[in-house]
Short mmCIF file of C-alpha atoms in Angstrom, two decimals:
data_model
loop_
_atom_site.label_atom_id
_atom_site.label_comp_id
_atom_site.label_asym_id
_atom_site.label_seq_id
_atom_site.Cartn_x
_atom_site.Cartn_y
_atom_site.Cartn_z
CA MET D 1398 28.65 -43.85 -22.91
CA THR D 1399 30.92 -41.30 -24.59
CA THR D 1400 34.41 -41.51 -26.02
CA PRO D 1401 36.76 -38.82 -27.35
CA SER D 1402 35.16 -39.30 -30.79
CA GLN D 1403 31.67 -39.30 -29.23
CA PRO D 1404 31.28 -36.28 -26.96
CA ALA D 1405 28.60 -35.99 -24.30
CA LEU D 1406 25.56 -34.38 -25.87
CA SER D 1407 22.79 -32.18 -24.54
CA TYR D 1408 19.62 -31.01 -26.25
CA ARG D 1409 17.13 -28.17 -26.06
CA ILE D 1410 14.45 -26.39 -28.04
CA ALA D 1411 15.66 -23.37 -30.01
CA THR D 1412 14.55 -19.84 -29.23
CA ALA D 1413 14.38 -16.86 -31.58
CA ALA D 1414 17.81 -15.76 -30.31
CA ASP D 1415 19.31 -18.99 -31.73
CA ALA D 1416 18.12 -18.36 -35.30
CA PRO D 1417 21.34 -16.75 -36.68
CA ALA D 1418 23.58 -19.53 -35.29
CA ILE D 1419 21.21 -22.20 -36.61
CA ALA D 1420 21.16 -20.65 -40.10
CA ASP D 1421 24.97 -20.49 -40.09
CA LEU D 1422 25.23 -24.15 -39.05
CA VAL D 1423 22.70 -25.31 -41.66
CA ASN D 1424 24.35 -23.35 -44.47
CA SER D 1425 27.82 -24.61 -43.47
CA ALA D 1426 26.61 -28.22 -43.61
CA TYR D 1427 24.74 -28.06 -46.91
CA ARG D 1428 26.34 -25.40 -49.10
CA GLY D 1429 29.68 -23.88 -50.02
CA ASP D 1430 33.21 -25.07 -49.36
CA SER D 1431 32.72 -25.61 -45.63
CA SER D 1432 30.09 -28.26 -46.40
CA ARG D 1433 32.70 -30.33 -48.25
CA GLN D 1434 34.33 -31.17 -44.90
CA GLY D 1435 31.42 -33.54 -44.27
CA TRP D 1436 29.54 -36.00 -46.44
CA THR D 1437 26.13 -34.28 -46.50
CA THR D 1438 27.10 -31.46 -48.86
CA GLU D 1439 24.73 -30.27 -51.58
CA ALA D 1440 27.37 -27.88 -52.96
CA ASP D 1441 27.55 -29.72 -56.30
CA LEU D 1442 23.76 -29.72 -56.66
CA LEU D 1443 22.63 -26.31 -55.43
CA GLU D 1444 24.13 -22.87 -55.05
CA GLY D 1445 22.99 -20.24 -52.59
CA SER D 1446 21.81 -20.31 -49.01
CA ARG D 1447 19.90 -23.32 -47.69
CA THR D 1448 18.13 -21.14 -45.13
CA SER D 1449 18.21 -17.76 -43.40
CA ALA D 1450 17.83 -16.56 -39.82
CA HIS D 1451 14.43 -15.16 -40.85
CA GLU D 1452 13.27 -18.54 -42.18
CA VAL D 1453 14.56 -20.34 -39.06
CA SER D 1454 12.73 -17.81 -36.86
CA GLY D 1455 9.54 -18.71 -38.71
CA LEU D 1456 10.06 -22.43 -38.02
CA ILE D 1457 10.72 -21.69 -34.34
CA ALA D 1458 7.53 -19.61 -34.05
CA ALA D 1459 5.26 -21.89 -36.10
CA PRO D 1460 2.58 -23.90 -34.27
CA ASP D 1461 3.27 -27.64 -33.97
CA SER D 1462 6.91 -27.04 -34.94
CA VAL D 1463 10.13 -27.01 -32.97
CA VAL D 1464 13.75 -26.61 -33.92
CA TYR D 1465 15.63 -29.02 -31.69
CA LEU D 1466 19.30 -28.33 -30.98
CA CYS D 1467 22.20 -30.65 -30.20
CA PHE D 1468 25.22 -29.44 -28.23
CA ALA D 1469 28.57 -31.12 -27.64
CA ASP D 1470 29.17 -30.55 -23.97
CA ALA D 1471 32.60 -29.22 -23.10
CA GLU D 1472 34.69 -30.83 -20.42
CA ALA D 1473 33.89 -29.33 -17.04
CA ALA D 1474 37.60 -28.87 -16.37
CA THR D 1475 38.09 -26.54 -19.34
CA GLY D 1476 35.21 -24.23 -18.54
CA ALA D 1477 34.54 -23.92 -22.28
CA PRO D 1478 30.91 -23.43 -23.30
CA SER D 1479 28.95 -26.15 -25.06
CA GLU D 1480 29.10 -26.00 -28.85
CA LEU D 1481 26.09 -26.13 -31.20
CA VAL D 1482 26.77 -29.20 -33.35
CA GLY D 1483 23.37 -30.14 -34.74
CA CYS D 1484 19.81 -29.08 -35.38
CA VAL D 1485 16.60 -30.50 -36.74
CA ASN D 1486 13.16 -29.10 -37.47
CA LEU D 1487 10.33 -31.30 -36.19
CA ALA D 1488 6.79 -30.49 -37.31
CA LYS D 1489 3.66 -32.39 -36.29
CA LYS D 1490 1.50 -33.52 -39.21
CA GLY D 1491 -1.43 -35.78 -38.32
CA ASP D 1492 -0.21 -38.93 -36.58
CA GLY D 1493 3.37 -38.26 -37.66
CA ALA D 1494 6.16 -35.75 -37.41
CA TYR D 1495 8.14 -34.32 -40.31
CA LEU D 1496 11.90 -34.39 -39.74
CA GLY D 1497 13.62 -31.69 -41.79
CA MET D 1498 16.73 -29.54 -41.87
CA PHE D 1499 18.63 -32.32 -40.08
CA VAL D 1500 22.21 -31.12 -39.66
CA VAL D 1501 25.40 -32.22 -37.96
CA LYS D 1502 28.44 -29.94 -38.05
CA PRO D 1503 30.51 -31.05 -41.11
CA THR D 1504 33.75 -31.65 -39.18
CA LEU D 1505 31.91 -34.02 -36.80
CA GLN D 1506 30.11 -36.09 -39.44
CA GLY D 1507 30.95 -39.77 -39.77
CA GLY D 1508 31.60 -40.38 -36.06
CA GLY D 1509 28.17 -41.51 -34.89
CA LEU D 1510 26.87 -38.16 -33.66
CA GLY D 1511 24.19 -38.03 -36.37
CA LYS D 1512 22.84 -41.46 -35.38
CA ARG D 1513 22.65 -40.43 -31.73
CA PHE D 1514 21.01 -37.11 -32.54
CA MET D 1515 18.45 -38.67 -34.89
CA GLN D 1516 17.44 -41.22 -32.23
CA GLU D 1517 17.02 -38.40 -29.72
CA ALA D 1518 14.99 -36.29 -32.19
CA GLU D 1519 12.66 -39.22 -32.87
CA ARG D 1520 12.30 -39.91 -29.13
CA TYR D 1521 11.59 -36.23 -28.45
CA ALA D 1522 8.94 -35.95 -31.21
CA GLN D 1523 7.23 -39.10 -29.96
CA ALA D 1524 7.25 -37.88 -26.35
CA LEU D 1525 6.06 -34.38 -27.31
CA TRP D 1526 3.27 -35.29 -29.72
CA ASN D 1527 2.70 -39.05 -29.23
CA VAL D 1528 3.32 -39.55 -32.97
CA GLN D 1529 3.26 -42.98 -34.60
CA LYS D 1530 5.72 -42.23 -37.40
CA MET D 1531 8.37 -39.86 -38.73
CA TRP D 1532 8.73 -38.78 -42.34
CA MET D 1533 11.16 -36.75 -44.41
CA THR D 1534 12.07 -35.76 -47.94
CA VAL D 1535 15.50 -36.35 -49.48
CA ILE D 1536 16.91 -35.24 -52.83
CA THR D 1537 16.83 -38.43 -54.93
CA VAL D 1538 20.44 -38.19 -56.15
CA ARG D 1539 21.75 -38.17 -52.54
CA HIS D 1540 22.38 -41.93 -52.50
CA GLU D 1541 24.74 -41.96 -49.49
CA LEU D 1542 22.28 -39.88 -47.47
CA ILE D 1543 19.38 -42.14 -48.46
CA ALA D 1544 21.43 -45.17 -47.38
CA PHE D 1545 22.09 -43.51 -43.99
CA TYR D 1546 18.36 -42.90 -43.45
CA GLU D 1547 17.48 -46.44 -44.57
CA ARG D 1548 19.94 -47.83 -42.02
CA ARG D 1549 18.03 -45.80 -39.41
CA GLY D 1550 14.78 -47.55 -40.40
CA TYR D 1551 13.31 -45.07 -42.90
CA ARG D 1552 11.61 -46.61 -45.95
CA ARG D 1553 10.67 -45.21 -49.35
CA THR D 1554 7.00 -44.31 -49.66
CA GLY D 1555 7.02 -44.18 -53.47
CA ARG D 1556 6.07 -40.49 -53.43
CA VAL D 1557 8.38 -38.21 -55.43
CA HIS D 1558 8.01 -34.44 -55.85
CA PRO D 1559 9.88 -31.89 -57.99
CA PHE D 1560 12.46 -29.80 -56.16
CA PRO D 1561 11.11 -26.23 -55.88
CA ALA D 1562 13.06 -24.53 -58.66
CA ASN D 1563 13.57 -20.79 -58.77
CA ASN D 1564 12.63 -20.25 -55.14
CA GLY D 1565 14.69 -17.05 -55.03
CA LYS D 1566 17.40 -18.27 -52.67
CA GLU D 1567 18.91 -21.28 -54.47
CA THR D 1568 20.13 -22.03 -57.97
CA MET D 1569 20.06 -25.59 -59.25
CA LEU D 1570 23.41 -26.74 -60.62
CA VAL D 1571 21.84 -30.05 -61.71
CA GLU D 1572 18.61 -30.21 -63.70
CA ASN D 1573 15.51 -32.12 -62.68
CA LEU D 1574 16.21 -32.48 -58.98
CA MET D 1575 13.48 -34.39 -57.17
CA PHE D 1576 12.51 -35.00 -53.54
CA GLU D 1577 11.61 -38.51 -52.43
CA GLU D 1578 9.57 -39.14 -49.28
CA PHE D 1579 10.73 -41.57 -46.59
CA GLU D 1580 8.80 -42.78 -43.57
CA LYS D 1581 9.60 -44.65 -40.36
CA VAL D 1582 7.06 -46.28 -38.06
CA LEU D 1583 8.13 -45.61 -34.48
CA PRO D 1584 8.10 -48.34 -31.84
CA GLN D 1585 5.25 -47.83 -29.40
CA ALA D 1586 5.98 -47.86 -25.69
#
C-alpha cells in the first residue's frame, strides 16, 4: 500500500552506467549541506566525498557484490521518469551479507521509505545468496542511526574498529571515530 508520503517503489541491480548517479546520491546523503536536509548526515563528523563513481563501479563489478537501487515510481499520468531515491551495497561474506552504503535521498528521510527499502534489501540478499544473517558497521557516535538499525532488528556484536583515518578522500572533523558492528539473524522461510 502506498500513500502520498509513501510512493510506489521499484528496485533493480545497478549497472556501471549508474555509478555517477549513485555516487552523487550517496554524497548528498552523507556529506555537505545537502545532507543536512535529512537525519543521516555525517557533515559534522567528516569532510570530503563519501564515495566516487570509480569506487561505486568497483562495488558493482566485484564478485559476490551488488549495488541495489530503489526508485520512487512516478505517476503514470504524469509520464515523469522514476527517480533514484536509495541505494545499498550488498556483499556476500560466508553465511551472511554485508549491508553498506545504505542511502535514502535526504529530502525523503523520515517518511518510512528507509524501512521499506531495508526490508527489501534484506529479502533480496536472502533470496540471492540464501544468507542466514546481515551485518553492517556504523560510526559509534551516530546514536540516532544506531537506534534506527536496532529497531530493524540489528544487534551489537561487541566488535569495534577504528575509522580508517587519512584514507585520502575524507578528513575527520572529530577525533577517534570508531565503527561498531551490528548483526541481524534473518528469518528462515
